[in-house]
JSON list of C-alpha atoms in Angstrom, two decimals:
[
{"chain": "A", "resi": 4, "resn": "UNK", "atom": "CA", "xyz": [9.32, -3.34, 3.37]},
{"chain": "A", "resi": 5, "resn": "UNK", "atom": "CA", "xyz": [6.64, -0.74, 2.77]},
{"chain": "A", "resi": 6, "resn": "UNK", "atom": "CA", "xyz": [3.17, -1.92, 3.73]},
{"chain": "A", "resi": 7, "resn": "UNK", "atom": "CA", "xyz": [0.52, 0.24, 2.08]},
{"chain": "A", "resi": 8, "resn": "UNK", "atom": "CA", "xyz": [-2.52, -0.42, 4.25]},
{"chain": "A", "resi": 9, "resn": "UNK", "atom": "CA", "xyz": [-5.87, 1.24, 4.70]},
{"chain": "A", "resi": 10, "resn": "UNK", "atom": "CA", "xyz": [-5.10, 3.29, 7.82]},
{"chain": "A", "resi": 11, "resn": "UNK", "atom": "CA", "xyz": [-1.31, 3.31, 7.85]},
{"chain": "A", "resi": 12, "resn": "UNK", "atom": "CA", "xyz": [1.76, 2.96, 5.72]},
{"chain": "A", "resi": 13, "resn": "UNK", "atom": "CA", "xyz": [4.41, 0.96, 7.56]},
{"chain": "A", "resi": 14, "resn": "UNK", "atom": "CA", "xyz": [8.14, 1.12, 6.92]},
{"chain": "A", "resi": 15, "resn": "UNK", "atom": "CA", "xyz": [10.05, -1.87, 8.29]},
{"chain": "A", "resi": 16, "resn": "UNK", "atom": "CA", "xyz": [13.65, -2.89, 7.85]},
{"chain": "A", "resi": 17, "resn": "UNK", "atom": "CA", "xyz": [14.98, -6.35, 8.61]},
{"chain": "A", "resi": 18, "resn": "UNK", "atom": "CA", "xyz": [18.49, -7.69, 9.08]},
{"chain": "A", "resi": 19, "resn": "UNK", "atom": "CA", "xyz": [19.01, -11.46, 9.15]},
{"chain": "A", "resi": 20, "resn": "UNK", "atom": "CA", "xyz": [15.38, -12.06, 9.95]},
{"chain": "A", "resi": 21, "resn": "UNK", "atom": "CA", "xyz": [15.24, -9.55, 12.82]},
{"chain": "A", "resi": 22, "resn": "UNK", "atom": "CA", "xyz": [13.26, -6.35, 12.52]},
{"chain": "A", "resi": 23, "resn": "UNK", "atom": "CA", "xyz": [15.50, -3.35, 13.15]},
{"chain": "A", "resi": 24, "resn": "UNK", "atom": "CA", "xyz": [13.11, -0.54, 12.21]},
{"chain": "A", "resi": 25, "resn": "UNK", "atom": "CA", "xyz": [9.33, -0.36, 12.28]},
{"chain": "A", "resi": 26, "resn": "UNK", "atom": "CA", "xyz": [7.75, 3.03, 11.71]},
{"chain": "A", "resi": 27, "resn": "UNK", "atom": "CA", "xyz": [4.04, 3.61, 11.20]},
{"chain": "A", "resi": 28, "resn": "UNK", "atom": "CA", "xyz": [2.81, 6.61, 9.25]},
{"chain": "A", "resi": 29, "resn": "UNK", "atom": "CA", "xyz": [-0.93, 7.46, 9.61]},
{"chain": "A", "resi": 30, "resn": "UNK", "atom": "CA", "xyz": [-1.25, 7.96, 5.87]},
{"chain": "A", "resi": 31, "resn": "UNK", "atom": "CA", "xyz": [-2.89, 4.88, 4.48]},
{"chain": "A", "resi": 32, "resn": "UNK", "atom": "CA", "xyz": [-5.10, 4.46, 1.45]},
{"chain": "A", "resi": 33, "resn": "UNK", "atom": "CA", "xyz": [-8.07, 5.94, 3.34]},
{"chain": "A", "resi": 34, "resn": "UNK", "atom": "CA", "xyz": [-6.33, 9.35, 3.10]},
{"chain": "A", "resi": 35, "resn": "UNK", "atom": "CA", "xyz": [-6.23, 8.98, -0.68]},
{"chain": "A", "resi": 36, "resn": "UNK", "atom": "CA", "xyz": [-9.86, 7.86, -0.84]},
{"chain": "A", "resi": 37, "resn": "UNK", "atom": "CA", "xyz": [-11.00, 10.75, 1.34]},
{"chain": "A", "resi": 38, "resn": "UNK", "atom": "CA", "xyz": [-9.18, 13.21, -0.91]},
{"chain": "A", "resi": 39, "resn": "UNK", "atom": "CA", "xyz": [-10.80, 11.72, -4.01]},
{"chain": "A", "resi": 40, "resn": "UNK", "atom": "CA", "xyz": [-14.20, 11.85, -2.28]},
{"chain": "A", "resi": 41, "resn": "UNK", "atom": "CA", "xyz": [-13.82, 15.57, -1.53]},
{"chain": "A", "resi": 42, "resn": "UNK", "atom": "CA", "xyz": [-12.52, 16.51, -4.97]},
{"chain": "A", "resi": 43, "resn": "UNK", "atom": "CA", "xyz": [-15.20, 14.78, -7.00]},
{"chain": "A", "resi": 44, "resn": "UNK", "atom": "CA", "xyz": [-18.09, 17.05, -5.97]},
{"chain": "A", "resi": 45, "resn": "UNK", "atom": "CA", "xyz": [-18.21, 18.67, -9.40]},
{"chain": "A", "resi": 46, "resn": "UNK", "atom": "CA", "xyz": [-18.74, 15.25, -10.98]},
{"chain": "A", "resi": 47, "resn": "UNK", "atom": "CA", "xyz": [-21.24, 14.06, -8.41]},
{"chain": "A", "resi": 48, "resn": "UNK", "atom": "CA", "xyz": [-23.93, 16.74, -8.40]},
{"chain": "A", "resi": 49, "resn": "UNK", "atom": "CA", "xyz": [-22.19, 18.82, -5.73]},
{"chain": "A", "resi": 50, "resn": "UNK", "atom": "CA", "xyz": [-22.02, 15.93, -3.25]},
{"chain": "A", "resi": 51, "resn": "UNK", "atom": "CA", "xyz": [-18.84, 14.32, -1.98]},
{"chain": "A", "resi": 52, "resn": "UNK", "atom": "CA", "xyz": [-18.16, 10.85, -3.27]},
{"chain": "A", "resi": 53, "resn": "UNK", "atom": "CA", "xyz": [-19.06, 7.72, -1.33]},
{"chain": "A", "resi": 54, "resn": "UNK", "atom": "CA", "xyz": [-15.78, 6.33, 0.05]},
{"chain": "A", "resi": 55, "resn": "UNK", "atom": "CA", "xyz": [-17.02, 2.73, -0.16]},
{"chain": "A", "resi": 56, "resn": "UNK", "atom": "CA", "xyz": [-17.86, 3.12, -3.87]},
{"chain": "A", "resi": 57, "resn": "UNK", "atom": "CA", "xyz": [-14.48, 4.74, -4.51]},
{"chain": "A", "resi": 58, "resn": "UNK", "atom": "CA", "xyz": [-12.70, 1.94, -2.66]},
{"chain": "A", "resi": 59, "resn": "UNK", "atom": "CA", "xyz": [-14.68, -0.70, -4.54]},
{"chain": "A", "resi": 60, "resn": "UNK", "atom": "CA", "xyz": [-13.84, 0.63, -8.00]},
{"chain": "A", "resi": 61, "resn": "UNK", "atom": "CA", "xyz": [-10.15, 1.07, -7.12]},
{"chain": "A", "resi": 62, "resn": "UNK", "atom": "CA", "xyz": [-9.99, -2.44, -5.63]},
{"chain": "A", "resi": 63, "resn": "UNK", "atom": "CA", "xyz": [-11.50, -3.74, -8.88]},
{"chain": "A", "resi": 64, "resn": "UNK", "atom": "CA", "xyz": [-8.63, -2.05, -10.72]},
{"chain": "A", "resi": 65, "resn": "UNK", "atom": "CA", "xyz": [-10.50, 0.75, -12.47]},
{"chain": "A", "resi": 66, "resn": "UNK", "atom": "CA", "xyz": [-11.73, 4.29, -11.92]},
{"chain": "A", "resi": 67, "resn": "UNK", "atom": "CA", "xyz": [-15.39, 3.91, -12.89]},
{"chain": "A", "resi": 68, "resn": "UNK", "atom": "CA", "xyz": [-17.27, 5.30, -9.89]},
{"chain": "A", "resi": 69, "resn": "UNK", "atom": "CA", "xyz": [-20.62, 4.74, -11.60]},
{"chain": "A", "resi": 70, "resn": "UNK", "atom": "CA", "xyz": [-22.00, 4.22, -15.08]},
{"chain": "A", "resi": 71, "resn": "UNK", "atom": "CA", "xyz": [-21.79, 7.98, -15.71]},
{"chain": "A", "resi": 72, "resn": "UNK", "atom": "CA", "xyz": [-18.81, 9.00, -13.58]},
{"chain": "A", "resi": 73, "resn": "UNK", "atom": "CA", "xyz": [-15.16, 8.16, -14.23]},
{"chain": "A", "resi": 74, "resn": "UNK", "atom": "CA", "xyz": [-12.79, 9.53, -11.59]},
{"chain": "A", "resi": 75, "resn": "UNK", "atom": "CA", "xyz": [-9.61, 8.78, -13.56]},
{"chain": "A", "resi": 76, "resn": "UNK", "atom": "CA", "xyz": [-8.33, 12.38, -13.70]},
{"chain": "A", "resi": 77, "resn": "UNK", "atom": "CA", "xyz": [-9.16, 13.05, -10.04]},
{"chain": "A", "resi": 78, "resn": "UNK", "atom": "CA", "xyz": [-7.58, 9.74, -9.05]},
{"chain": "A", "resi": 79, "resn": "UNK", "atom": "CA", "xyz": [-4.37, 10.55, -10.94]},
{"chain": "A", "resi": 80, "resn": "UNK", "atom": "CA", "xyz": [-4.12, 14.00, -9.34]},
{"chain": "A", "resi": 81, "resn": "UNK", "atom": "CA", "xyz": [-4.92, 12.71, -5.84]},
{"chain": "A", "resi": 82, "resn": "UNK", "atom": "CA", "xyz": [-2.47, 9.80, -6.18]},
{"chain": "A", "resi": 83, "resn": "UNK", "atom": "CA", "xyz": [0.33, 12.24, -7.04]},
{"chain": "A", "resi": 84, "resn": "UNK", "atom": "CA", "xyz": [-0.66, 14.50, -4.14]},
{"chain": "A", "resi": 85, "resn": "UNK", "atom": "CA", "xyz": [-0.83, 11.52, -1.74]},
{"chain": "A", "resi": 86, "resn": "UNK", "atom": "CA", "xyz": [2.66, 10.52, -2.75]},
{"chain": "A", "resi": 87, "resn": "UNK", "atom": "CA", "xyz": [4.12, 14.03, -2.53]},
{"chain": "A", "resi": 88, "resn": "UNK", "atom": "CA", "xyz": [2.46, 15.03, 0.75]},
{"chain": "A", "resi": 89, "resn": "UNK", "atom": "CA", "xyz": [2.54, 11.77, 2.64]},
{"chain": "A", "resi": 90, "resn": "UNK", "atom": "CA", "xyz": [4.45, 8.86, 1.12]},
{"chain": "A", "resi": 91, "resn": "UNK", "atom": "CA", "xyz": [7.64, 10.50, -0.08]},
{"chain": "A", "resi": 92, "resn": "UNK", "atom": "CA", "xyz": [9.42, 10.28, 3.28]},
{"chain": "A", "resi": 93, "resn": "UNK", "atom": "CA", "xyz": [8.73, 6.57, 3.75]},
{"chain": "A", "resi": 94, "resn": "UNK", "atom": "CA", "xyz": [9.57, 5.78, 0.12]},
{"chain": "A", "resi": 95, "resn": "UNK", "atom": "CA", "xyz": [12.85, 7.70, 0.40]},
{"chain": "A", "resi": 96, "resn": "UNK", "atom": "CA", "xyz": [13.79, 5.70, 3.52]},
{"chain": "A", "resi": 97, "resn": "UNK", "atom": "CA", "xyz": [13.21, 2.57, 1.47]},
{"chain": "A", "resi": 98, "resn": "UNK", "atom": "CA", "xyz": [15.32, 3.88, -1.41]},
{"chain": "A", "resi": 99, "resn": "UNK", "atom": "CA", "xyz": [18.12, 4.66, 1.05]},
{"chain": "A", "resi": 100, "resn": "UNK", "atom": "CA", "xyz": [17.99, 1.03, 2.20]},
{"chain": "A", "resi": 101, "resn": "UNK", "atom": "CA", "xyz": [18.11, -0.12, -1.44]},
{"chain": "A", "resi": 102, "resn": "UNK", "atom": "CA", "xyz": [21.24, 1.95, -2.02]},
{"chain": "A", "resi": 103, "resn": "UNK", "atom": "CA", "xyz": [22.80, 0.17, 0.95]},
{"chain": "A", "resi": 104, "resn": "UNK", "atom": "CA", "xyz": [22.17, -3.17, -0.74]},
{"chain": "A", "resi": 105, "resn": "UNK", "atom": "CA", "xyz": [18.77, -4.17, 0.63]},
{"chain": "A", "resi": 106, "resn": "UNK", "atom": "CA", "xyz": [15.97, -5.65, -1.39]},
{"chain": "A", "resi": 107, "resn": "UNK", "atom": "CA", "xyz": [12.87, -3.50, -1.27]},
{"chain": "A", "resi": 108, "resn": "UNK", "atom": "CA", "xyz": [9.40, -4.98, -1.04]},
{"chain": "A", "resi": 109, "resn": "UNK", "atom": "CA", "xyz": [5.93, -3.47, -1.13]},
{"chain": "A", "resi": 110, "resn": "UNK", "atom": "CA", "xyz": [2.97, -5.24, 0.43]},
{"chain": "A", "resi": 111, "resn": "UNK", "atom": "CA", "xyz": [-0.59, -4.42, 1.41]},
{"chain": "A", "resi": 112, "resn": "UNK", "atom": "CA", "xyz": [-3.74, -3.65, -0.51]},
{"chain": "A", "resi": 113, "resn": "UNK", "atom": "CA", "xyz": [-2.45, -0.25, -1.59]},
{"chain": "A", "resi": 114, "resn": "UNK", "atom": "CA", "xyz": [-0.13, -2.03, -4.02]},
{"chain": "A", "resi": 115, "resn": "UNK", "atom": "CA", "xyz": [-3.18, -2.93, -6.06]},
{"chain": "A", "resi": 116, "resn": "UNK", "atom": "CA", "xyz": [-4.30, 0.65, -6.71]},
{"chain": "A", "resi": 117, "resn": "UNK", "atom": "CA", "xyz": [-4.64, 1.22, -10.47]},
{"chain": "A", "resi": 118, "resn": "UNK", "atom": "CA", "xyz": [-1.22, 2.01, -11.91]},
{"chain": "A", "resi": 119, "resn": "UNK", "atom": "CA", "xyz": [0.49, 2.04, -8.50]},
{"chain": "A", "resi": 120, "resn": "UNK", "atom": "CA", "xyz": [1.90, -1.51, -8.70]},
{"chain": "A", "resi": 121, "resn": "UNK", "atom": "CA", "xyz": [3.57, -0.73, -12.03]},
{"chain": "A", "resi": 122, "resn": "UNK", "atom": "CA", "xyz": [5.03, 2.47, -10.59]},
{"chain": "A", "resi": 123, "resn": "UNK", "atom": "CA", "xyz": [6.40, 0.61, -7.56]},
{"chain": "A", "resi": 124, "resn": "UNK", "atom": "CA", "xyz": [7.90, -2.15, -9.73]},
{"chain": "A", "resi": 125, "resn": "UNK", "atom": "CA", "xyz": [9.44, 0.44, -12.06]},
{"chain": "A", "resi": 126, "resn": "UNK", "atom": "CA", "xyz": [11.21, 1.89, -9.01]},
{"chain": "A", "resi": 127, "resn": "UNK", "atom": "CA", "xyz": [12.67, -1.45, -7.96]},
{"chain": "A", "resi": 128, "resn": "UNK", "atom": "CA", "xyz": [10.08, -2.75, -5.50]},
{"chain": "A", "resi": 129, "resn": "UNK", "atom": "CA", "xyz": [9.33, -6.45, -5.49]},
{"chain": "A", "resi": 130, "resn": "UNK", "atom": "CA", "xyz": [5.66, -7.29, -5.10]},
{"chain": "A", "resi": 131, "resn": "UNK", "atom": "CA", "xyz": [4.24, -10.76, -4.62]},
{"chain": "A", "resi": 132, "resn": "UNK", "atom": "CA", "xyz": [1.18, -11.94, -6.54]},
{"chain": "A", "resi": 133, "resn": "UNK", "atom": "CA", "xyz": [-1.02, -11.44, -3.48]},
{"chain": "A", "resi": 134, "resn": "UNK", "atom": "CA", "xyz": [0.33, -8.38, -1.64]},
{"chain": "A", "resi": 135, "resn": "UNK", "atom": "CA", "xyz": [-2.83, -8.14, 0.50]},
{"chain": "A", "resi": 136, "resn": "UNK", "atom": "CA", "xyz": [-2.17, -11.41, 2.34]},
{"chain": "A", "resi": 137, "resn": "UNK", "atom": "CA", "xyz": [1.63, -11.32, 2.31]},
{"chain": "A", "resi": 138, "resn": "UNK", "atom": "CA", "xyz": [1.75, -10.34, 5.98]},
{"chain": "A", "resi": 139, "resn": "UNK", "atom": "CA", "xyz": [-0.46, -13.26, 6.99]},
{"chain": "A", "resi": 140, "resn": "UNK", "atom": "CA", "xyz": [1.61, -15.79, 5.04]},
{"chain": "A", "resi": 141, "resn": "UNK", "atom": "CA", "xyz": [4.83, -14.40, 6.51]},
{"chain": "A", "resi": 142, "resn": "UNK", "atom": "CA", "xyz": [3.47, -14.61, 10.05]},
{"chain": "A", "resi": 143, "resn": "UNK", "atom": "CA", "xyz": [2.40, -18.20, 9.42]},
{"chain": "A", "resi": 144, "resn": "UNK", "atom": "CA", "xyz": [5.90, -19.12, 8.22]},
{"chain": "A", "resi": 145, "resn": "UNK", "atom": "CA", "xyz": [7.42, -17.46, 11.29]},
{"chain": "A", "resi": 146, "resn": "UNK", "atom": "CA", "xyz": [5.06, -19.40, 13.55]},
{"chain": "A", "resi": 147, "resn": "UNK", "atom": "CA", "xyz": [5.99, -22.66, 11.81]},
{"chain": "A", "resi": 148, "resn": "UNK", "atom": "CA", "xyz": [9.70, -21.90, 12.23]},
{"chain": "A", "resi": 149, "resn": "UNK", "atom": "CA", "xyz": [9.30, -21.05, 15.91]},
{"chain": "A", "resi": 150, "resn": "UNK", "atom": "CA", "xyz": [7.16, -24.14, 16.45]},
{"chain": "A", "resi": 151, "resn": "UNK", "atom": "CA", "xyz": [9.74, -26.42, 14.81]},
{"chain": "A", "resi": 152, "resn": "UNK", "atom": "CA", "xyz": [12.50, -25.03, 17.04]},
{"chain": "A", "resi": 153, "resn": "UNK", "atom": "CA", "xyz": [10.44, -25.56, 20.18]},
{"chain": "A", "resi": 154, "resn": "UNK", "atom": "CA", "xyz": [9.06, -29.11, 20.23]},
{"chain": "A", "resi": 155, "resn": "UNK", "atom": "CA", "xyz": [7.06, -28.41, 23.39]},
{"chain": "A", "resi": 156, "resn": "UNK", "atom": "CA", "xyz": [4.94, -25.81, 21.58]},
{"chain": "A", "resi": 157, "resn": "UNK", "atom": "CA", "xyz": [1.69, -26.60, 19.84]},
{"chain": "A", "resi": 158, "resn": "UNK", "atom": "CA", "xyz": [2.07, -27.95, 16.33]},
{"chain": "A", "resi": 159, "resn": "UNK", "atom": "CA", "xyz": [1.08, -25.55, 13.54]},
{"chain": "A", "resi": 160, "resn": "UNK", "atom": "CA", "xyz": [0.10, -27.03, 10.19]}
]
């Protein structure tokens, strides 16, 4: 599993329901957004971009920073740089696991970056309809399983 979060990208590997590997890389989506913010000065009157506006447009699935500013080209360049500089190692670990017969999954809000989900799926990643809340649903299922095995514990519904 690769979890593309805001502050980190997490690589986890499971065997029969037990986590064997869990490595956090401090290279989440905020690194990408900061890079875009810095590189859009020429489009934004010499000022860096507002990270919250950049995040908002990307979360909405487009690259329209404002009515007059489209950051599509900067986004494409920064996304490639983000992958090459920061994500490649974690992605390659995942590909190694795939070659050993594992399924590979991507979760987290980063999966919803424009064009990124398609790229991940093209490379064999499985992505659920709601990758942002996948972690929460998985934890709930684990809690239900643990609760059902231990009748003395509090019931979880």
